[in-house]
Coordinates of C-alpha atoms in Angstrom, one line a residue:
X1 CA 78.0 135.5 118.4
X2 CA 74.7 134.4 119.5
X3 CA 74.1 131.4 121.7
X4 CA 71.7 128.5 120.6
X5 CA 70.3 127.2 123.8
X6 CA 69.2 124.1 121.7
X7 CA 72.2 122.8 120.6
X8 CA 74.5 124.2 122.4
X9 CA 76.0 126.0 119.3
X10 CA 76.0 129.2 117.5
X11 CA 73.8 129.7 114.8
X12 CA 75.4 132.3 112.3
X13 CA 73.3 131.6 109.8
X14 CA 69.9 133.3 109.8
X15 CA 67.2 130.1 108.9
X16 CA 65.7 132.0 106.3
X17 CA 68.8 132.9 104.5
X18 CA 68.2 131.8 100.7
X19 CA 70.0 128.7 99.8
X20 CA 70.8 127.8 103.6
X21 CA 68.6 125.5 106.5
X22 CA 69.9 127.0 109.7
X23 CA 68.3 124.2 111.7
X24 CA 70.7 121.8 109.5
X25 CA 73.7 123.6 109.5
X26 CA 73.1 124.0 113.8
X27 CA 72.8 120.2 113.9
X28 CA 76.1 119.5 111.5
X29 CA 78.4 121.6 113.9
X30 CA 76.8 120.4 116.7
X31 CA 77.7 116.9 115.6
X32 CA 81.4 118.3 114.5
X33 CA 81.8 119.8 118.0
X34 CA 80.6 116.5 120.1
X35 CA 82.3 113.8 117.9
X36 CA 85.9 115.5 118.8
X37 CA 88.0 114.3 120.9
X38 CA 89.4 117.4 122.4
X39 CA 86.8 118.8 125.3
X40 CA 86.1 122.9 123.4
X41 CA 84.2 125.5 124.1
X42 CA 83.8 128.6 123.0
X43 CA 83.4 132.5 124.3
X44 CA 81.9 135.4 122.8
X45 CA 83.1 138.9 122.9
X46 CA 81.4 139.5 126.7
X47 CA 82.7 135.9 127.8
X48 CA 79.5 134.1 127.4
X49 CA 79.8 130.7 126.9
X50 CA 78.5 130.1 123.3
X51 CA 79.4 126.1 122.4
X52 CA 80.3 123.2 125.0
X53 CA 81.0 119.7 123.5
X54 CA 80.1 116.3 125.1
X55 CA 84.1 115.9 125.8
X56 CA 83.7 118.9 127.8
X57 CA 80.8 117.5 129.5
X58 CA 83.0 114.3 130.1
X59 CA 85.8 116.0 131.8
X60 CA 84.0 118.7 134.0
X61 CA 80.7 116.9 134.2
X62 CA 79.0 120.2 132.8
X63 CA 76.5 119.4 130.3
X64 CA 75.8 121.8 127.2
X65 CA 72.7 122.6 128.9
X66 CA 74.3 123.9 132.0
X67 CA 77.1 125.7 130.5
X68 CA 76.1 127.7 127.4
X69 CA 75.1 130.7 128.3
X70 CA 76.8 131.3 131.3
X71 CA 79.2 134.2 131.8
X72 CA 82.5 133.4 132.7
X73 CA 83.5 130.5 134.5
X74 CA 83.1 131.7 138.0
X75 CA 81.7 129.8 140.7
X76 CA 81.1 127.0 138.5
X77 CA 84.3 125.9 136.1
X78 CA 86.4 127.7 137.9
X79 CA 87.1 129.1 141.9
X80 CA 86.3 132.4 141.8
X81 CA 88.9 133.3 143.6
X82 CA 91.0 132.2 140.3
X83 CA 88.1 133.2 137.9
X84 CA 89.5 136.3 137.0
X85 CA 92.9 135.3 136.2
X86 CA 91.8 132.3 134.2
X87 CA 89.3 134.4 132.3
X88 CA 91.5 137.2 131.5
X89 CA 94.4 134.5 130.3
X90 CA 91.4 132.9 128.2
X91 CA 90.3 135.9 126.6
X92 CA 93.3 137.6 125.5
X93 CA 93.2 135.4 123.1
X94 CA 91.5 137.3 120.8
X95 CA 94.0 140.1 120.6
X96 CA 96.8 138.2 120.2
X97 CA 98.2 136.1 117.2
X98 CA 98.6 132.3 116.7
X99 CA 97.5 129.9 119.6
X100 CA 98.0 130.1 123.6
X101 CA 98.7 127.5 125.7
X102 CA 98.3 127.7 129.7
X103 CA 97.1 125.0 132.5
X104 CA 95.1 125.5 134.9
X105 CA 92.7 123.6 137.5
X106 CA 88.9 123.6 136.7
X107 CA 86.0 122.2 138.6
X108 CA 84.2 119.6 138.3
X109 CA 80.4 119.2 138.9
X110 CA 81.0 116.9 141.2
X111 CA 83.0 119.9 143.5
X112 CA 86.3 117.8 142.2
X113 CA 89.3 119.5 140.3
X114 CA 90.7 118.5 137.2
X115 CA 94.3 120.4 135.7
X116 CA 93.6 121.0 132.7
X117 CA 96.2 122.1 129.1
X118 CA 94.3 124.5 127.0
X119 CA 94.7 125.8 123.5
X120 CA 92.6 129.0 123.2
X121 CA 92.8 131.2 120.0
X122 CA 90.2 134.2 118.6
X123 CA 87.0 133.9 116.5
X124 CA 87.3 136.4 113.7
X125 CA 83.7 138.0 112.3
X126 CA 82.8 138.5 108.9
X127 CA 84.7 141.8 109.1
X128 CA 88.0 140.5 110.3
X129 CA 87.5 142.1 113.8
X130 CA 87.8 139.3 116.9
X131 CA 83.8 137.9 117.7
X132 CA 85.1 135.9 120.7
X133 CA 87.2 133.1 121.4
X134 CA 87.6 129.2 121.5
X135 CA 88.9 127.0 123.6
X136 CA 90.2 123.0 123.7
X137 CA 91.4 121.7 126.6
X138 CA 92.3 117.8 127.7
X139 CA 93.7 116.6 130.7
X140 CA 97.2 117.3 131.7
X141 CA 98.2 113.7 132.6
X142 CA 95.8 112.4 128.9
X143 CA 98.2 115.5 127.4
X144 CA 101.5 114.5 128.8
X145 CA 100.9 110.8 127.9
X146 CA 100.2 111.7 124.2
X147 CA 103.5 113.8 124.3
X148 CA 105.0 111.3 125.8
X149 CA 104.3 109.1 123.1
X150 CA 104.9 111.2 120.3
X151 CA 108.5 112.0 122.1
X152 CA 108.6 108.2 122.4
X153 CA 108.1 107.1 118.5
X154 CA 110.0 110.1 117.3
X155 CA 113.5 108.9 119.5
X156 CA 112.4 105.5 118.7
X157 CA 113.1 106.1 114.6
X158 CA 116.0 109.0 115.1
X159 CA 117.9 108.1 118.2
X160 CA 117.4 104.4 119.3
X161 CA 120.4 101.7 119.0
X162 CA 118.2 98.9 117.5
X163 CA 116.1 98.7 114.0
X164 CA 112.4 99.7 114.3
X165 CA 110.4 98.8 111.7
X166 CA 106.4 99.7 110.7
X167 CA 105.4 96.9 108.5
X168 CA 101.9 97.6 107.0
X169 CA 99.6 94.7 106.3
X170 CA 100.6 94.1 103.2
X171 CA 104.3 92.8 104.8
X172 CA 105.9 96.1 103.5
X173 CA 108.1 98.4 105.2
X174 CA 106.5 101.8 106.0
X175 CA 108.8 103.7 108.3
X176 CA 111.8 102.4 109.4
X177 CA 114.6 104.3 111.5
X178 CA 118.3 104.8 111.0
X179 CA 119.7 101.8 112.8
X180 CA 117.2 99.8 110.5
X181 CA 118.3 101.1 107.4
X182 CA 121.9 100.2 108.4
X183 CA 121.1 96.9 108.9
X184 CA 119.2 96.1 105.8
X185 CA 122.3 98.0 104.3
X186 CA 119.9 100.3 102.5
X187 CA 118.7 104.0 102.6
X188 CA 115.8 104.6 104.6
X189 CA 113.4 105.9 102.1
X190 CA 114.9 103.4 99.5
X191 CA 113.4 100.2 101.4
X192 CA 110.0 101.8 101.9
X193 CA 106.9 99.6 100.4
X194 CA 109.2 96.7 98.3
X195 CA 108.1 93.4 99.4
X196 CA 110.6 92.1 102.3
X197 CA 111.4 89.0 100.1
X198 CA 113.8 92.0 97.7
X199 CA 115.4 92.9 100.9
X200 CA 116.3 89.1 102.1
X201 CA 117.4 86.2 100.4
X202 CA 117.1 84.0 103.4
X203 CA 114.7 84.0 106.2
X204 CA 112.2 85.8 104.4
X205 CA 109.7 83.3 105.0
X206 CA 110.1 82.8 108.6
X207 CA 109.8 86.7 109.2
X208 CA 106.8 86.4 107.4
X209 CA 105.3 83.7 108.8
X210 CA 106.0 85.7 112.3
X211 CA 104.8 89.1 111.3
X212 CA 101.4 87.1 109.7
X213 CA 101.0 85.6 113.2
X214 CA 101.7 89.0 115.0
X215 CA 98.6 90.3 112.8
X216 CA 96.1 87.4 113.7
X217 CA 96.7 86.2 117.0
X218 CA 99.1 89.3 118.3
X219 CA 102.5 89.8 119.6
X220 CA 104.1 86.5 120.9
X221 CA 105.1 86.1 124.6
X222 CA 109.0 86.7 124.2
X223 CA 111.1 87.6 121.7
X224 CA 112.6 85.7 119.1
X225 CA 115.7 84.6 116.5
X226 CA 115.5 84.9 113.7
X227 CA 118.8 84.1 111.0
X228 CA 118.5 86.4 107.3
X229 CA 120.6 86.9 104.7
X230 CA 120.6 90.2 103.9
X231 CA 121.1 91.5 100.5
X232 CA 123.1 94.6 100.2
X233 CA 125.2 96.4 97.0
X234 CA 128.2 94.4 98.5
X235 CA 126.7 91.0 98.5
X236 CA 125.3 88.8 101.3
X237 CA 125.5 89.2 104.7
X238 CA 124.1 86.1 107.3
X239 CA 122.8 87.9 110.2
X240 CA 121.1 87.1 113.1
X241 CA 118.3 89.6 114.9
X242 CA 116.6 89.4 117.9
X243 CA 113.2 90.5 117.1
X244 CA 110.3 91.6 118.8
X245 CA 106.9 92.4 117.7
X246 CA 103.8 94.0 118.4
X247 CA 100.4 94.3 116.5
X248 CA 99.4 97.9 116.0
X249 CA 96.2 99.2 115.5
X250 CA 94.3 102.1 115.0
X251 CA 92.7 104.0 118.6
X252 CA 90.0 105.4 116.5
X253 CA 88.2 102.8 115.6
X254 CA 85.4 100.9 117.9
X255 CA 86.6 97.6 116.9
X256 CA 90.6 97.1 116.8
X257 CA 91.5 98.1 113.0
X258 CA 95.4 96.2 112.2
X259 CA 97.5 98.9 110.7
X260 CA 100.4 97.0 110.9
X261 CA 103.3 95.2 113.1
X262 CA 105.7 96.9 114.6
X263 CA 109.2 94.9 114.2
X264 CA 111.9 95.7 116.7
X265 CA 115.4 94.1 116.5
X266 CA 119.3 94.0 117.6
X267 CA 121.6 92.5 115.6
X268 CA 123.1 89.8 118.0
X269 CA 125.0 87.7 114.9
X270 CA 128.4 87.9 116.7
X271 CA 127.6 86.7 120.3
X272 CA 125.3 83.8 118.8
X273 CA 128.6 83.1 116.5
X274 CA 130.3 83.4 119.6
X275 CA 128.5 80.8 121.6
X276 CA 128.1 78.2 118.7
X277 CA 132.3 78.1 118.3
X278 CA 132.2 77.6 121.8
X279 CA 129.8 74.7 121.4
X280 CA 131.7 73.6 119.0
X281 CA 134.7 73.2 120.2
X282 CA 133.6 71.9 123.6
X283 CA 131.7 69.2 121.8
X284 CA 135.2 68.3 119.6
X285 CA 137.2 68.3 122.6
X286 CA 134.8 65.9 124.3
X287 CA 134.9 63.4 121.1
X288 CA 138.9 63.6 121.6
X289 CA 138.6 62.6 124.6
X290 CA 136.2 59.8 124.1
X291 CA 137.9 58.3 121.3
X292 CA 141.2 58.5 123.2
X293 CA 139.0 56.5 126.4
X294 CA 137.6 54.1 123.6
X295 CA 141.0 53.8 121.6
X296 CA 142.9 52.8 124.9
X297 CA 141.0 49.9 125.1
X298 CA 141.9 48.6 121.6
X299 CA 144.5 45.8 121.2
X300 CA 145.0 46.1 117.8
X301 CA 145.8 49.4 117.5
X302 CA 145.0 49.4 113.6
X303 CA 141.5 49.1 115.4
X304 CA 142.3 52.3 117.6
X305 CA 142.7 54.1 114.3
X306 CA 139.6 53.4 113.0
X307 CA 137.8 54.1 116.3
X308 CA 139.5 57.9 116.0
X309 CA 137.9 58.0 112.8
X310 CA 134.7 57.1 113.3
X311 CA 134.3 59.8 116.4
X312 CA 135.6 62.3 114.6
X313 CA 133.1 62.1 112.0
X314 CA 129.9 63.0 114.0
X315 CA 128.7 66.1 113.4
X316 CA 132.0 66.7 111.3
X317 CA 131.8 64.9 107.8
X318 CA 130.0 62.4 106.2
X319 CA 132.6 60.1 105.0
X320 CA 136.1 59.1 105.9
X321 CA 139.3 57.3 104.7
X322 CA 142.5 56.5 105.9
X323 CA 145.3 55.9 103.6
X324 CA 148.9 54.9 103.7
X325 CA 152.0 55.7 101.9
X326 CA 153.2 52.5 100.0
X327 CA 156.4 50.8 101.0
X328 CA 156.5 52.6 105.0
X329 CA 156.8 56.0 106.3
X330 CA 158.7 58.6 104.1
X331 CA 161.0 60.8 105.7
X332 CA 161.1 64.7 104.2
X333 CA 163.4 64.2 102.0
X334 CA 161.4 61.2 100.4
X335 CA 158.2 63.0 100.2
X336 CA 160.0 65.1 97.2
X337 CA 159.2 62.3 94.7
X338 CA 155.9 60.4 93.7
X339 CA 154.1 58.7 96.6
X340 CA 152.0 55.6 96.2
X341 CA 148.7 55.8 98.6
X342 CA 147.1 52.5 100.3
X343 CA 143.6 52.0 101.3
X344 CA 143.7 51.2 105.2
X345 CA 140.3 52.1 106.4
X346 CA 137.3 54.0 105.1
X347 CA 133.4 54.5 106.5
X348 CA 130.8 52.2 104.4
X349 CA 129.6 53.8 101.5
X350 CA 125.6 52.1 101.7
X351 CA 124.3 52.2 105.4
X352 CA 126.0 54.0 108.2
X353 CA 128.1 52.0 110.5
X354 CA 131.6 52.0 111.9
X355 CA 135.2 52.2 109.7
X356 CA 136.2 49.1 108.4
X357 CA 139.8 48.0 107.6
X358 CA 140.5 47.4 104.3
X359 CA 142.5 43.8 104.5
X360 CA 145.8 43.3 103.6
X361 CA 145.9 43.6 99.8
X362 CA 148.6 46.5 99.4
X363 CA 146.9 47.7 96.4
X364 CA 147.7 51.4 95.5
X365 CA 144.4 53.8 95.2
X366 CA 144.2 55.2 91.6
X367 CA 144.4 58.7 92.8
X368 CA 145.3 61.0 89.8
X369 CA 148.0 63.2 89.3
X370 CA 147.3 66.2 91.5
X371 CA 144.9 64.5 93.5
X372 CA 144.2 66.5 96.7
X373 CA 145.1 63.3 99.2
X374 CA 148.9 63.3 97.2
X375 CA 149.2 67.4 97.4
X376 CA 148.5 66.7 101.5
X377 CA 151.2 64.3 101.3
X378 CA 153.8 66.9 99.6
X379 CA 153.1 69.7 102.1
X380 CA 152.6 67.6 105.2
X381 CA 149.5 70.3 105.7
X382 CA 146.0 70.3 105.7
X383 CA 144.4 70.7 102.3
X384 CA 140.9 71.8 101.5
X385 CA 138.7 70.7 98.3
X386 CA 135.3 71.3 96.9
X387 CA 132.8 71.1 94.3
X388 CA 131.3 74.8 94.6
X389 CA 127.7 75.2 93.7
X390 CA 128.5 72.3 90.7
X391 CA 125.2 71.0 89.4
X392 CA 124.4 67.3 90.6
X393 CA 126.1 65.4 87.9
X394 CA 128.9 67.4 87.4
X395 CA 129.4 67.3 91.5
X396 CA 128.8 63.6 91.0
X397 CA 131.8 63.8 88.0
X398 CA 133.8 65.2 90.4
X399 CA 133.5 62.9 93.7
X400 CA 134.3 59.7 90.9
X401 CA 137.1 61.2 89.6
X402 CA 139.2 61.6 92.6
X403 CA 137.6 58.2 93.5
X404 CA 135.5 59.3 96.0
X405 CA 132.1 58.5 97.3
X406 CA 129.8 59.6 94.6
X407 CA 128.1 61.6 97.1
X408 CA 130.5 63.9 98.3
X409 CA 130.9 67.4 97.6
X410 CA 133.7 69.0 100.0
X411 CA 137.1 67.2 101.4
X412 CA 139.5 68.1 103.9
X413 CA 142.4 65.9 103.8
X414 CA 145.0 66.0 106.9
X415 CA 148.6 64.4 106.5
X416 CA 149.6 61.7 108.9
X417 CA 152.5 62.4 110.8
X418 CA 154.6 60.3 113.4
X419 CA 158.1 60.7 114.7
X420 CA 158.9 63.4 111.8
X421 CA 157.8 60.8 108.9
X422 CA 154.5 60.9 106.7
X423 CA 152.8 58.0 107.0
X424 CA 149.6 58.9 105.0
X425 CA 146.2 61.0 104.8
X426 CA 143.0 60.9 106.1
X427 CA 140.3 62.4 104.2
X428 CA 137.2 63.7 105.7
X429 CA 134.0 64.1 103.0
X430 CA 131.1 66.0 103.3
X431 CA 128.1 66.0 100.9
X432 CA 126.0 68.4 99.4
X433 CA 123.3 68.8 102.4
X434 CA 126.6 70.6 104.4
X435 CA 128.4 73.4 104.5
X436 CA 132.4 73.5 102.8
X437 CA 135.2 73.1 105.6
X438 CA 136.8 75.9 106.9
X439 CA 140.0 76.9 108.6
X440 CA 139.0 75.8 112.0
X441 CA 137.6 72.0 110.5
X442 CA 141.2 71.8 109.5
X443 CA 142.7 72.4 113.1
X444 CA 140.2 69.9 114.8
X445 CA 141.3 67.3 111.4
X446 CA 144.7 67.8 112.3
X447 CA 144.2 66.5 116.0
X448 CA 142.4 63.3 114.9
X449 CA 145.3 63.0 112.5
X450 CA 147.7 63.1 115.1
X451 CA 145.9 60.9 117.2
X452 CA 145.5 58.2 113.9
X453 CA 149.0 58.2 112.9
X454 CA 150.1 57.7 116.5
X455 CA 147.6 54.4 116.4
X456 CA 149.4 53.2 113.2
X457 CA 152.9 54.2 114.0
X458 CA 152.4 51.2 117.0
X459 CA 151.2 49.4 114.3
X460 CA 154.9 49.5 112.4
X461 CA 156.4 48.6 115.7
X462 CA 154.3 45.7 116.9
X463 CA 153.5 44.3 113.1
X464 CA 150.6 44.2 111.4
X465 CA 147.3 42.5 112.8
X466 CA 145.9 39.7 110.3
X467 CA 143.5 41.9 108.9
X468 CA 145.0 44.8 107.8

């Protein structure tokens, strides 16, 4: 191998060689050699220095100048007391198969010292035979930081306890790890480049919105919620992640090229769950107890009924109605045959404002056979009704028919009980802009209940008021 003072490369190739411009090919590898981003250089046979790149020159302060052409490393790259070793661990290299790795410190030009991870391997000849040897080398600390992060990604997407997620810039999963795939209840190769909306039902668009942000403007200051519904073989699941992001792009570029967002996030569903039962029932027990404050101060305690109504419904239903069993309180054994239901209060059906009674006429309710307000009555339990998913009309079909506000869409109906009688239901509505009523709605309707039917128990005792 012989040394081209001029570039700082070997030139192989004889400039008159038919077919071949030595002067270009020099200049190619020379370019090849100083746009890497691994410091090399390169020995011959005797240990002269042959090539030197400008990441060399970077690290050591050596320029190509200096260093071709030297032999060894001695007194220059390297102490001389270590010169030697270092050159004999350099150039068996040539004799042995694969790569070798060693560290070592070299000099700078500066009389500084730099430890230093080198990758040397041998230079084969046109015959096969070893011509000399090459050598990268980077920077311990440069060398354990990219290891570092290599070892970082790779337990990020084999070993870590939340979902990691590469989305490219087209919004489309790219890697994603183990944890992730569980969560979007998929395999992980099977949710790799379909569009996120074919993953999620709901909250697509707000993860969107958030990863399109991440891109422009980059990742926001704290993490955030976000609620999906995730579709899996087994149907929907409402989840809530904690998400994080960060805006990747590409370290090889001179201006900052996106290549995508990375998405971390931990499923947090059941402690947010948690905390909004808690809520919950902190805000119900604090209506119980403020209707109870306001209710004492009723005289009529018809009135007192109506004020438990009317705090029960915030944040609870839309509608409500009180009604009465016709003729007085049944006992059990009189709730076995057909029972007659009076209007006694109900919410206004136009603009929102508190119950009003409903007078004194007596009139039954034209509730129909099976109605749900008349089943409440013969289990003395909570009973729950709803429309489903019914289009508008036939949800509006349904509310009319069971002469309810034309509005509503789910019941809950409570029996009134007092001194082991019935004497009526209350009904709570919802409409179509809330959710159905579940199990615990029906505890929290059977305290009001309790609370209403004490009120118009007192009402049997003291009499009826004028208006009711």
């Amino acid at each position: 191998m012989s040394a081209s003072r001029r570039s700082g490369t070997t030139d192989e190739l004889g400039p008159d060689e038919p077919g071949r411009d030595g002067a270009d090919g020099s200049d190619l590898l020379a370019a090849l050699l100083d746009g890497m981003d691994a410091a090399l250089c390169a020995f011959d046979a005797d240990g002269v220095v042959t090539h030197w790149n400008r990441e060399a020159e970077r690290i050591l302060g050596w320029s190509a100048q200096e260093a071709v052409g030297k032999r060894g490393l001695a007194g220059w790259a390297v102490r001389s007391a270590d010169a030697e070793e270092v050159e004999e661990r350099l150039l068996s290299a040539m004799h042995a198969p694969g790569r070798q790795v060693h560290e070592f410190a070299l000099l700078t030009k500066d009389g500084g010292r730099v430890l230093v991870r080198t990758q040397s391997a041998a230079v084969r000849g046109p015959d096969g035979k070893p011509a000399g040897v090459y050598c990268a080398f980077s920077e311990v600390h440069a060398q354990i930081d990219l290891e570092r992060s290599i070892a970082l990604s790779e337990a990020l997407f084999e070993d870590a306890g939340w979902g990691v997620v590469l989305v490219d810039v087209d919004l489309r999963p790219a890697v994603v790890n183990a944890h992730a795939a569980r969560a979007l209840g998929r395999g992980r190769t099977s949710v790799l480049g379909r569009p996120l909306g074919e993953l999620l039902s709901q909250g697509v668009e707000e993860l969107e919105s958030a990863l399109q942000h991440v891109l422009a403007e980059g990742a926001p200051p704290a993490p955030a919620e976000v609620w999906v519904s995730v579709r899996t073989p087994e149907g929907e699941r409402r989840r809530c992640w904690r998400s994080g992001f960060v805006r990747l792009a590409s370290p090889l570029a001179e201006e900052p090229v996106p290549l995508g967002v990375g998405w971390l996030f931990q499923d947090v569903t059941e402690a947010r769950q948690n905390e909004q039962e808690a809520s919950l029932l902190r805000f119900r027990a604090q209506q119980l107890h403020r209707a109870s404050r306001a209710a004492a101060e009723c005289e009529d305690p018809a009135e007192a009924a109506t004020v438990h109504l009317d705090f029960a419904l915030a944040g609870f239903a839309d509608h409500g109605l009180i009604d009465r069993v016709a003729g007085g309180a049944l006992t059990d054994a009189e709730a076995d045959g057909p029972v007659r239901l009076v209007r006694v209060a109900a919410t206004p059906s136009g603009a929102p404002g508190p119950s009003r009674l409903a007078g004194r006429s007596g009139l039954p309710v034209r509730y129909p056979e099976g109605h749900p307000a008349l089943q409440c009555v013969e289990r003395t339990g909570a009973l729950r009704a709803s429309a489903g998913a019914a289009p508008p009309d036939r949800a509006r079909a349904w509310a009319l028919a069971r002469q309810w506000p034309p509005d509503a869409v789910h019941a809950l109906c409570a029996v009134l009980r007092s001194r082991g009688r019935t004497l009526g239901v209350v009904t709570f509505l919802r409409g179509a802009g809330r959710s159905a009523f579940e199990r615990s709605d029906a505890m929290y309707a059977e305290d009001v209940a309790v609370r209403i039917a004490a009120a118009l128990d007192l009402v049997d005792l003291t009499g009826p008021p004028d208006n009711m």
